PDB file of C-alpha atoms and ligand atoms in Angstrom:
ATOM      1  CA  MET A1326     146.963  85.581  47.426  1.00  0.00           C
ATOM      2  CA  ASN A1327     148.654  83.747  50.132  1.00  0.00           C
ATOM      3  CA  GLN A1328     147.146  80.236  49.673  1.00  0.00           C
ATOM      4  CA  ALA A1329     145.755  78.345  46.930  1.00  0.00           C
ATOM      5  CA  ARG A1330     143.422  74.843  47.122  1.00  0.00           C
ATOM      6  CA  VAL A1331     144.745  72.523  44.554  1.00  0.00           C
ATOM      7  CA  LEU A1332     141.888  69.910  44.157  1.00  0.00           C
ATOM      8  CA  GLY A1333     141.052  70.545  48.005  1.00  0.00           C
ATOM      9  CA  VAL A1334     144.847  70.643  49.221  1.00  0.00           C
ATOM     10  CA  ARG A1335     146.224  73.719  50.711  1.00  0.00           C
ATOM     11  CA  VAL A1336     149.138  75.328  48.998  1.00  0.00           C
ATOM     12  CA  ASP A1337     151.028  78.018  50.270  1.00  0.00           C
ATOM     13  CA  CYS A1338     152.053  80.584  47.712  1.00  0.00           C
ATOM     14  CA  LEU A1339     155.728  81.128  49.296  1.00  0.00           C
ATOM     15  CA  ASP A1340     158.862  81.152  47.150  1.00  0.00           C
ATOM     16  CA  LYS A1341     161.898  79.853  48.540  1.00  0.00           C
ATOM     17  CA  GLU A1342     163.140  82.741  50.257  1.00  0.00           C
ATOM     18  CA  ALA A1343     159.763  83.416  51.963  1.00  0.00           C
ATOM     19  CA  ALA A1344     159.410  79.691  52.880  1.00  0.00           C
ATOM     20  CA  LEU A1345     162.920  79.680  54.509  1.00  0.00           C
ATOM     21  CA  GLU A1346     161.886  82.809  56.760  1.00  0.00           C
ATOM     22  CA  ARG A1347     158.541  81.038  57.444  1.00  0.00           C
ATOM     23  CA  ILE A1348     160.620  77.936  58.773  1.00  0.00           C
ATOM     24  CA  GLY A1349     162.770  80.246  60.646  1.00  0.00           C
ATOM     25  CA  GLN A1350     159.687  81.986  62.428  1.00  0.00           C
ATOM     26  CA  LEU A1351     158.319  78.257  63.237  1.00  0.00           C
ATOM     27  CA  VAL A1352     161.436  77.419  64.949  1.00  0.00           C
ATOM     28  CA  GLU A1353     161.616  80.699  67.033  1.00  0.00           C
ATOM     29  CA  ALA A1354     157.820  80.082  67.782  1.00  0.00           C
ATOM     30  CA  GLY A1355     158.534  76.611  69.267  1.00  0.00           C
ATOM     31  CA  GLY A1356     156.162  73.910  69.856  1.00  0.00           C
ATOM     32  CA  ARG A1357     155.839  71.426  66.967  1.00  0.00           C
ATOM     33  CA  HIS A1358     155.486  71.934  63.442  1.00  0.00           C
ATOM     34  CA  LEU A1359     154.735  69.896  60.177  1.00  0.00           C
ATOM     35  CA  VAL A1360     156.141  71.326  56.878  1.00  0.00           C
ATOM     36  CA  ALA A1361     155.155  69.420  53.753  1.00  0.00           C
ATOM     37  CA  THR A1362     156.202  69.814  50.110  1.00  0.00           C
ATOM     38  CA  VAL A1363     152.953  69.256  47.853  1.00  0.00           C
ATOM     39  CA  ASN A1364     153.405  67.838  44.532  1.00  0.00           C
ATOM     40  CA  PRO A1365     150.767  66.358  42.187  1.00  0.00           C
ATOM     41  CA  GLU A1366     151.192  62.896  43.673  1.00  0.00           C
ATOM     42  CA  PHE A1367     150.553  64.140  47.239  1.00  0.00           C
ATOM     43  CA  VAL A1368     147.289  65.763  45.913  1.00  0.00           C
ATOM     44  CA  MET A1369     146.068  62.881  44.207  1.00  0.00           C
ATOM     45  CA  ARG A1370     147.096  60.524  47.086  1.00  0.00           C
ATOM     46  CA  ALA A1371     145.147  62.875  49.278  1.00  0.00           C
ATOM     47  CA  HIS A1372     141.887  62.054  47.297  1.00  0.00           C
ATOM     48  CA  VAL A1373     141.936  58.274  48.200  1.00  0.00           C
ATOM     49  CA  ASP A1374     143.633  58.327  51.517  1.00  0.00           C
ATOM     50  CA  SER A1375     141.709  60.533  54.251  1.00  0.00           C
ATOM     51  CA  GLU A1376     144.176  60.219  56.824  1.00  0.00           C
ATOM     52  CA  PHE A1377     146.891  61.810  54.433  1.00  0.00           C
ATOM     53  CA  ALA A1378     144.561  64.471  53.812  1.00  0.00           C
ATOM     54  CA  ARG A1379     143.926  64.973  57.104  1.00  0.00           C
ATOM     55  CA  VAL A1380     147.592  65.196  57.967  1.00  0.00           C
ATOM     56  CA  LEU A1381     148.421  67.567  55.200  1.00  0.00           C
ATOM     57  CA  GLU A1382     145.413  69.934  56.457  1.00  0.00           C
ATOM     58  CA  SER A1383     147.187  70.103  59.805  1.00  0.00           C
ATOM     59  CA  ALA A1384     150.468  70.973  58.543  1.00  0.00           C
ATOM     60  CA  ASP A1385     151.778  74.565  59.395  1.00  0.00           C
ATOM     61  CA  LEU A1386     153.145  74.864  55.932  1.00  0.00           C
ATOM     62  CA  CYS A1387     152.403  73.516  52.476  1.00  0.00           C
ATOM     63  CA  LEU A1388     155.001  74.332  49.912  1.00  0.00           C
ATOM     64  CA  ALA A1389     154.382  73.967  46.200  1.00  0.00           C
ATOM     65  CA  ASP A1390     156.741  71.182  45.130  1.00  0.00           C
ATOM     66  CA  GLY A1391     156.536  70.345  41.315  1.00  0.00           C
ATOM     67  CA  SER A1392     155.654  72.389  38.572  1.00  0.00           C
ATOM     68  CA  GLY A1393     152.091  70.644  38.300  1.00  0.00           C
ATOM     69  CA  VAL A1394     151.180  72.368  41.601  1.00  0.00           C
ATOM     70  CA  VAL A1395     152.558  75.738  40.784  1.00  0.00           C
ATOM     71  CA  TRP A1396     150.518  75.718  37.486  1.00  0.00           C
ATOM     72  CA  ALA A1397     147.505  74.823  39.355  1.00  0.00           C
ATOM     73  CA  ALA A1398     148.115  77.477  42.041  1.00  0.00           C
ATOM     74  CA  ARG A1399     148.992  80.134  39.618  1.00  0.00           C
ATOM     75  CA  ARG A1400     145.451  79.534  37.791  1.00  0.00           C
ATOM     76  CA  GLN A1401     144.074  80.776  41.289  1.00  0.00           C
ATOM     77  CA  GLY A1402     146.156  83.834  41.427  1.00  0.00           C
ATOM     78  CA  CYS A1403     149.280  82.772  43.189  1.00  0.00           C
ATOM     79  CA  THR A1404     152.173  84.485  41.909  1.00  0.00           C
ATOM     80  CA  LEU A1405     154.749  81.740  42.442  1.00  0.00           C
ATOM     81  CA  ARG A1406     158.028  81.718  40.212  1.00  0.00           C
ATOM     82  CA  GLU A1407     159.157  78.420  40.495  1.00  0.00           C
ATOM     83  CA  PRO A1408     158.391  75.317  42.539  1.00  0.00           C
ATOM     84  CA  VAL A1409     159.745  75.008  46.005  1.00  0.00           C
ATOM     85  CA  THR A1410     161.376  71.503  46.265  1.00  0.00           C
ATOM     86  CA  GLY A1411     163.028  69.904  49.270  1.00  0.00           C
ATOM     87  CA  VAL A1412     166.405  69.729  47.024  1.00  0.00           C
ATOM     88  CA  ASP A1413     166.449  73.256  46.574  1.00  0.00           C
ATOM     89  CA  LEU A1414     165.387  74.076  50.014  1.00  0.00           C
ATOM     90  CA  ILE A1415     167.805  71.664  52.012  1.00  0.00           C
ATOM     91  CA  PRO A1416     171.240  73.699  51.232  1.00  0.00           C
ATOM     92  CA  PRO A1417     169.922  77.150  52.328  1.00  0.00           C
ATOM     93  CA  LEU A1418     168.035  75.727  54.882  1.00  0.00           C
ATOM     94  CA  ALA A1419     171.266  74.162  56.288  1.00  0.00           C
ATOM     95  CA  ALA A1420     173.092  77.620  56.068  1.00  0.00           C
ATOM     96  CA  LEU A1421     170.097  79.195  57.934  1.00  0.00           C
ATOM     97  CA  CYS A1422     170.625  76.287  60.708  1.00  0.00           C
ATOM     98  CA  SER A1423     174.137  77.113  60.767  1.00  0.00           C
ATOM     99  CA  ARG A1424     173.753  80.750  61.165  1.00  0.00           C
ATOM    100  CA  ARG A1425     171.059  80.792  63.972  1.00  0.00           C
ATOM    101  CA  ARG A1426     172.715  77.696  65.583  1.00  0.00           C
ATOM    102  CA  TYR A1427     169.746  75.621  65.076  1.00  0.00           C
ATOM    103  CA  ARG A1428     170.261  71.803  65.497  1.00  0.00           C
ATOM    104  CA  LEU A1429     169.686  69.743  62.368  1.00  0.00           C
ATOM    105  CA  PHE A1430     168.898  66.090  62.144  1.00  0.00           C
ATOM    106  CA  LEU A1431     168.717  64.118  58.664  1.00  0.00           C
ATOM    107  CA  LEU A1432     166.468  60.940  58.875  1.00  0.00           C
ATOM    108  CA  GLY A1433     165.648  58.111  56.282  1.00  0.00           C
ATOM    109  CA  ALA A1434     166.949  57.092  52.893  1.00  0.00           C
ATOM    110  CA  ALA A1435     169.205  54.050  52.376  1.00  0.00           C
ATOM    111  CA  PRO A1436     172.004  53.065  54.610  1.00  0.00           C
ATOM    112  CA  GLY A1437     174.775  55.786  54.629  1.00  0.00           C
ATOM    113  CA  VAL A1438     172.921  58.324  52.462  1.00  0.00           C
ATOM    114  CA  ALA A1439     171.980  60.379  55.288  1.00  0.00           C
ATOM    115  CA  LEU A1440     175.342  60.559  57.008  1.00  0.00           C
ATOM    116  CA  ASP A1441     176.904  61.173  53.658  1.00  0.00           C
ATOM    117  CA  LEU A1442     174.734  64.378  53.424  1.00  0.00           C
ATOM    118  CA  ALA A1443     175.515  65.360  56.910  1.00  0.00           C
ATOM    119  CA  TRP A1444     179.181  65.266  56.210  1.00  0.00           C
ATOM    120  CA  ARG A1445     178.580  67.326  53.005  1.00  0.00           C
ATOM    121  CA  LEU A1446     176.795  69.821  54.879  1.00  0.00           C
ATOM    122  CA  ARG A1447     179.178  70.075  57.644  1.00  0.00           C
ATOM    123  CA  ALA A1448     181.977  70.661  55.198  1.00  0.00           C
ATOM    124  CA  ALA A1449     180.124  73.450  54.027  1.00  0.00           C
ATOM    125  CA  HIS A1450     179.383  74.785  57.295  1.00  0.00           C
ATOM    126  CA  PRO A1451     181.644  73.890  59.825  1.00  0.00           C
ATOM    127  CA  ASP A1452     179.425  75.136  62.648  1.00  0.00           C
ATOM    128  CA  LEU A1453     176.556  73.422  61.712  1.00  0.00           C
ATOM    129  CA  ASP A1454     175.167  70.702  64.359  1.00  0.00           C
ATOM    130  CA  VAL A1455     173.919  68.139  62.295  1.00  0.00           C
ATOM    131  CA  ALA A1456     173.130  64.506  63.057  1.00  0.00           C
ATOM    132  CA  ALA A1457     171.816  61.757  60.833  1.00  0.00           C
ATOM    133  CA  HIS A1458     170.095  58.174  60.976  1.00  0.00           C
ATOM    134  CA  SER A1459     168.952  55.958  57.876  1.00  0.00           C
ATOM    135  CA  GLY A1460     166.514  53.721  58.181  1.00  0.00           C
ATOM    136  CA  SER A1461     162.661  53.214  57.518  1.00  0.00           C
ATOM    137  CA  PRO A1462     159.321  53.728  59.398  1.00  0.00           C
ATOM    138  CA  ASP A1463     158.766  50.631  61.349  1.00  0.00           C
ATOM    139  CA  PRO A1464     156.910  50.028  64.577  1.00  0.00           C
ATOM    140  CA  SER A1465     159.650  47.572  65.958  1.00  0.00           C
ATOM    141  CA  SER A1466     162.339  50.483  65.421  1.00  0.00           C
ATOM    142  CA  ASP A1467     160.404  53.942  65.947  1.00  0.00           C
ATOM    143  CA  ASP A1468     161.068  53.804  69.485  1.00  0.00           C
ATOM    144  CA  GLN A1469     164.900  53.957  69.075  1.00  0.00           C
ATOM    145  CA  THR A1470     164.638  56.222  66.216  1.00  0.00           C
ATOM    146  CA  VAL A1471     162.677  58.828  68.377  1.00  0.00           C
ATOM    147  CA  ALA A1472     165.343  58.359  71.039  1.00  0.00           C
ATOM    148  CA  LEU A1473     168.300  59.170  68.713  1.00  0.00           C
ATOM    149  CA  ILE A1474     166.491  62.252  67.313  1.00  0.00           C
ATOM    150  CA  ASN A1475     165.443  63.468  70.904  1.00  0.00           C
ATOM    151  CA  GLN A1476     168.927  63.285  72.177  1.00  0.00           C
ATOM    152  CA  HIS A1477     170.088  65.540  69.481  1.00  0.00           C
ATOM    153  CA  LYS A1478     167.098  67.701  70.435  1.00  0.00           C
ATOM    154  CA  PRO A1479     166.822  69.325  66.570  1.00  0.00           C
ATOM    155  CA  HIS A1480     165.237  72.339  65.785  1.00  0.00           C
ATOM    156  CA  VAL A1481     164.748  71.049  62.251  1.00  0.00           C
ATOM    157  CA  LEU A1482     164.076  67.475  61.344  1.00  0.00           C
ATOM    158  CA  LEU A1483     164.136  66.610  57.643  1.00  0.00           C
ATOM    159  CA  VAL A1484     162.267  62.791  57.142  1.00  0.00           C
ATOM    160  CA  ALA A1485     163.201  61.235  53.779  1.00  0.00           C
ATOM    161  CA  TYR A1486     161.048  58.138  53.973  1.00  0.00           C
ATOM    162  CA  GLY A1487     158.994  59.252  50.789  1.00  0.00           C
ATOM    163  CA  HIS A1488     155.464  60.212  50.859  1.00  0.00           C
ATOM    164  CA  PRO A1489     152.907  59.585  52.282  1.00  0.00           C
ATOM    165  CA  SER A1490     155.118  57.562  54.959  1.00  0.00           C
ATOM    166  CA  GLN A1491     157.076  60.629  56.002  1.00  0.00           C
ATOM    167  CA  GLU A1492     154.083  62.817  56.913  1.00  0.00           C
ATOM    168  CA  LEU A1493     152.016  60.094  58.426  1.00  0.00           C
ATOM    169  CA  TRP A1494     155.017  58.916  60.475  1.00  0.00           C
ATOM    170  CA  ILE A1495     155.656  62.426  61.614  1.00  0.00           C
ATOM    171  CA  ALA A1496     152.007  62.938  62.632  1.00  0.00           C
ATOM    172  CA  ARG A1497     151.947  59.456  64.291  1.00  0.00           C
ATOM    173  CA  MET A1498     154.998  60.481  66.514  1.00  0.00           C
ATOM    174  CA  GLY A1499     153.261  63.509  67.390  1.00  0.00           C
ATOM    175  CA  ASP A1500     154.628  65.127  70.665  1.00  0.00           C
ATOM    176  CA  ARG A1501     157.063  62.065  71.295  1.00  0.00           C
ATOM    177  CA  LEU A1502     159.207  63.727  68.621  1.00  0.00           C
ATOM    178  CA  GLY A1503     161.500  66.186  70.337  1.00  0.00           C
ATOM    179  CA  ALA A1504     161.756  68.420  67.036  1.00  0.00           C
ATOM    180  CA  THR A1505     160.418  71.710  66.545  1.00  0.00           C
ATOM    181  CA  VAL A1506     159.856  71.750  62.730  1.00  0.00           C
ATOM    182  CA  ALA A1507     159.715  68.413  61.061  1.00  0.00           C
ATOM    183  CA  MET A1508     159.711  68.375  57.330  1.00  0.00           C
ATOM    184  CA  GLY A1509     159.109  65.486  54.702  1.00  0.00           C
ATOM    185  CA  VAL A1510     161.750  65.605  51.870  1.00  0.00           C
ATOM    186  CA  GLY A1511     161.255  62.530  49.792  1.00  0.00           C
ATOM    187  CA  GLY A1512     164.270  61.664  47.787  1.00  0.00           C
ATOM    188  CA  SER A1513     166.116  64.935  48.405  1.00  0.00           C
ATOM    189  CA  PHE A1514     169.035  63.244  50.149  1.00  0.00           C
ATOM    190  CA  ASP A1515     169.497  60.805  47.114  1.00  0.00           C
ATOM    191  CA  TYR A1516     169.607  63.929  44.769  1.00  0.00           C
ATOM    192  CA  LEU A1517     172.034  66.084  47.209  1.00  0.00           C
ATOM    193  CA  THR A1518     174.408  63.184  47.444  1.00  0.00           C
ATOM    194  CA  GLY A1519     174.533  62.578  43.911  1.00  0.00           C
ATOM    195  CA  ARG A1520     172.773  58.925  44.199  1.00  0.00           C
ATOM    196  CA  VAL A1521     170.250  60.218  41.935  1.00  0.00           C
ATOM    197  CA  ALA A1522     170.744  62.650  39.103  1.00  0.00           C
ATOM    198  CA  ARG A1523     168.661  65.733  38.683  1.00  0.00           C
ATOM    199  CA  ALA A1524     167.087  66.819  35.417  1.00  0.00           C
ATOM    200  CA  PRO A1525     168.985  69.329  33.868  1.00  0.00           C
ATOM    201  CA  ALA A1526     168.122  73.178  34.722  1.00  0.00           C
ATOM    202  CA  TRP A1527     166.335  73.694  31.116  1.00  0.00           C
ATOM    203  CA  MET A1528     164.192  70.763  31.910  1.00  0.00           C
ATOM    204  CA  ARG A1529     163.080  71.842  35.223  1.00  0.00           C
ATOM    205  CA  ARG A1530     162.486  75.536  33.773  1.00  0.00           C
ATOM    206  CA  ALA A1531     160.333  73.842  31.291  1.00  0.00           C
ATOM    207  CA  GLY A1532     158.577  71.804  33.848  1.00  0.00           C
ATOM    208  CA  LEU A1533     159.622  68.713  32.656  1.00  0.00           C
ATOM    209  CA  GLU A1534     161.374  67.331  35.780  1.00  0.00           C
ATOM    210  CA  TRP A1535     158.788  64.277  35.619  1.00  0.00           C
ATOM    211  CA  LEU A1536     159.652  63.351  32.321  1.00  0.00           C
ATOM    212  CA  PHE A1537     163.379  63.007  33.422  1.00  0.00           C
ATOM    213  CA  ARG A1538     162.586  61.309  36.375  1.00  0.00           C
ATOM    214  CA  LEU A1539     160.378  58.564  34.345  1.00  0.00           C
ATOM    215  CA  ILE A1540     163.174  57.936  31.727  1.00  0.00           C
ATOM    216  CA  ARG A1541     165.732  57.670  34.577  1.00  0.00           C
ATOM    217  CA  GLN A1542     163.395  55.705  36.956  1.00  0.00           C
ATOM    218  CA  PRO A1543     160.782  53.819  34.737  1.00  0.00           C
ATOM    219  CA  TRP A1544     159.510  52.234  37.891  1.00  0.00           C
ATOM    220  CA  ARG A1545     157.750  55.392  38.710  1.00  0.00           C
ATOM    221  CA  ILE A1546     155.501  54.771  35.756  1.00  0.00           C
ATOM    222  CA  LYS A1547     152.757  53.258  37.952  1.00  0.00           C
ATOM    223  CA  ARG A1548     152.835  56.269  40.540  1.00  0.00           C
ATOM    224  CA  MET A1549     152.834  58.804  37.770  1.00  0.00           C
ATOM    225  CA  ALA A1550     150.032  57.329  35.798  1.00  0.00           C
ATOM    226  CA  VAL A1551     147.926  59.757  38.162  1.00  0.00           C
ATOM    227  CA  LEU A1552     149.642  62.823  36.536  1.00  0.00           C
ATOM    228  CA  PRO A1553     147.305  63.119  33.528  1.00  0.00           C
ATOM    229  CA  LEU A1554     144.095  62.891  35.657  1.00  0.00           C
ATOM    230  CA  TYR A1555     145.444  65.529  37.966  1.00  0.00           C
ATOM    231  CA  ALA A1556     145.968  67.797  35.007  1.00  0.00           C
ATOM    232  CA  LEU A1557     142.453  67.127  33.834  1.00  0.00           C
ATOM    233  CA  ARG A1558     140.994  67.844  37.019  1.00  0.00           C
ATOM    234  CA  VAL A1559     142.598  71.083  37.636  1.00  0.00           C
ATOM    235  CA  LEU A1560     141.574  72.154  34.103  1.00  0.00           C
ATOM    236  CA  ARG A1561     138.176  70.977  34.938  1.00  0.00           C
ATOM    237  CA  THR A1562     137.919  73.033  37.997  1.00  0.00           C
ATOM    238  CA  GLY A1563     138.094  76.317  35.947  1.00  0.00           C
TER     239      GLY A1563
HETATM  240  N1  UDP B1433     162.878  55.577  51.864  1.00  0.00           N
HETATM  241  C1  UDP B1433     163.216  55.202  53.293  1.00  0.00           C
HETATM  242  N2  UDP B1433     162.442  54.157  54.047  1.00  0.00           N
HETATM  243  C2  UDP B1433     161.674  53.361  53.095  1.00  0.00           C
HETATM  244  C3  UDP B1433     161.055  53.772  51.941  1.00  0.00           C
HETATM  245  C4  UDP B1433     161.632  54.726  51.121  1.00  0.00           C
HETATM  246  O1  UDP B1433     164.076  55.876  53.923  1.00  0.00           O
HETATM  247  O2  UDP B1433     160.974  52.676  53.914  1.00  0.00           O
HETATM  248  C5  UDP B1433     163.446  56.572  51.123  1.00  0.00           C
HETATM  249  C6  UDP B1433     164.261  56.188  49.792  1.00  0.00           C
HETATM  250  O3  UDP B1433     165.572  55.562  50.086  1.00  0.00           O
HETATM  251  C7  UDP B1433     164.158  57.504  49.328  1.00  0.00           C
HETATM  252  C8  UDP B1433     163.185  58.293  49.630  1.00  0.00           C
HETATM  253  O4  UDP B1433     162.577  57.655  50.933  1.00  0.00           O
HETATM  254  O5  UDP B1433     165.542  58.271  49.631  1.00  0.00           O
HETATM  255  C9  UDP B1433     161.808  58.142  48.756  1.00  0.00           C
HETATM  256  O6  UDP B1433     162.085  59.010  47.629  1.00  0.00           O
HETATM  257  P1  UDP B1433     161.057  59.421  46.399  1.00  0.00           P
HETATM  258  O7  UDP B1433     161.623  60.196  45.625  1.00  0.00           O
HETATM  259  O8  UDP B1433     160.356  58.087  46.038  1.00  0.00           O
HETATM  260  O9  UDP B1433     160.098  60.175  47.408  1.00  0.00           O
HETATM  261  P2  UDP B1433     158.803  61.309  46.969  1.00  0.00           P
HETATM  262  O10 UDP B1433     159.654  62.400  46.795  1.00  0.00           O
HETATM  263  O11 UDP B1433     158.163  60.640  45.700  1.00  0.00           O
HETATM  264  O12 UDP B1433     158.034  61.341  48.117  1.00  0.00           O
END
């Protein structure tokens, strides 16, 4: 089983190593590629937002982010061991970029966060060619943002605008964006720079990362209210 359909949204049954290999292949293939990390909130959003659903369908790679998506994909025969999250993928992806001389660009998150992460990644990989820019999707600054990215000509662009903004932004910029692989990474920069604490490993293993997030960031409750409905719908699909 290579692919699952979670409530209609495509999920590729790839673990972290296979995902990294596939991203490397997409870079080598050239052109423009979108990588999405699909979690249950993505799936529920895609149900009410046809544009977001269309963009996810157009992605070259839809990784299973979140234990809720892994659970649903396993019910269809996917042999995924664990979720493939942006946080887990970025450090080995930076190592891959350094090894293969791929240029990396970090876009988004609060002022200073992307630069901080670039600094940390460069400290770990002195050969890594990485640039960063904070900010938000905004028609008044998009031209400037795209110009900054294109100056760097990244092979890999990580966009931390949160979903669905980051995927919609990448799709909207289309061919103007001079990056080979563009991937939405949500709040990953905040975790990797220590600004937001990640759930302890035992909670992640137990599939309880959502609970930790909810306790630490109670404002998420409105967004996470869709999760029980998500579980019910998955169960109903047999
Ligand atoms: N963010 C941003 N610009 C915006 C809105 C959000 O750069 O206009 C950043 C925010 O600082 C955070 C990330 O996008 O780093 C959103 O993280 P969240 O965990 O909410 O995203 P999700 O994983 O749920 O998509």
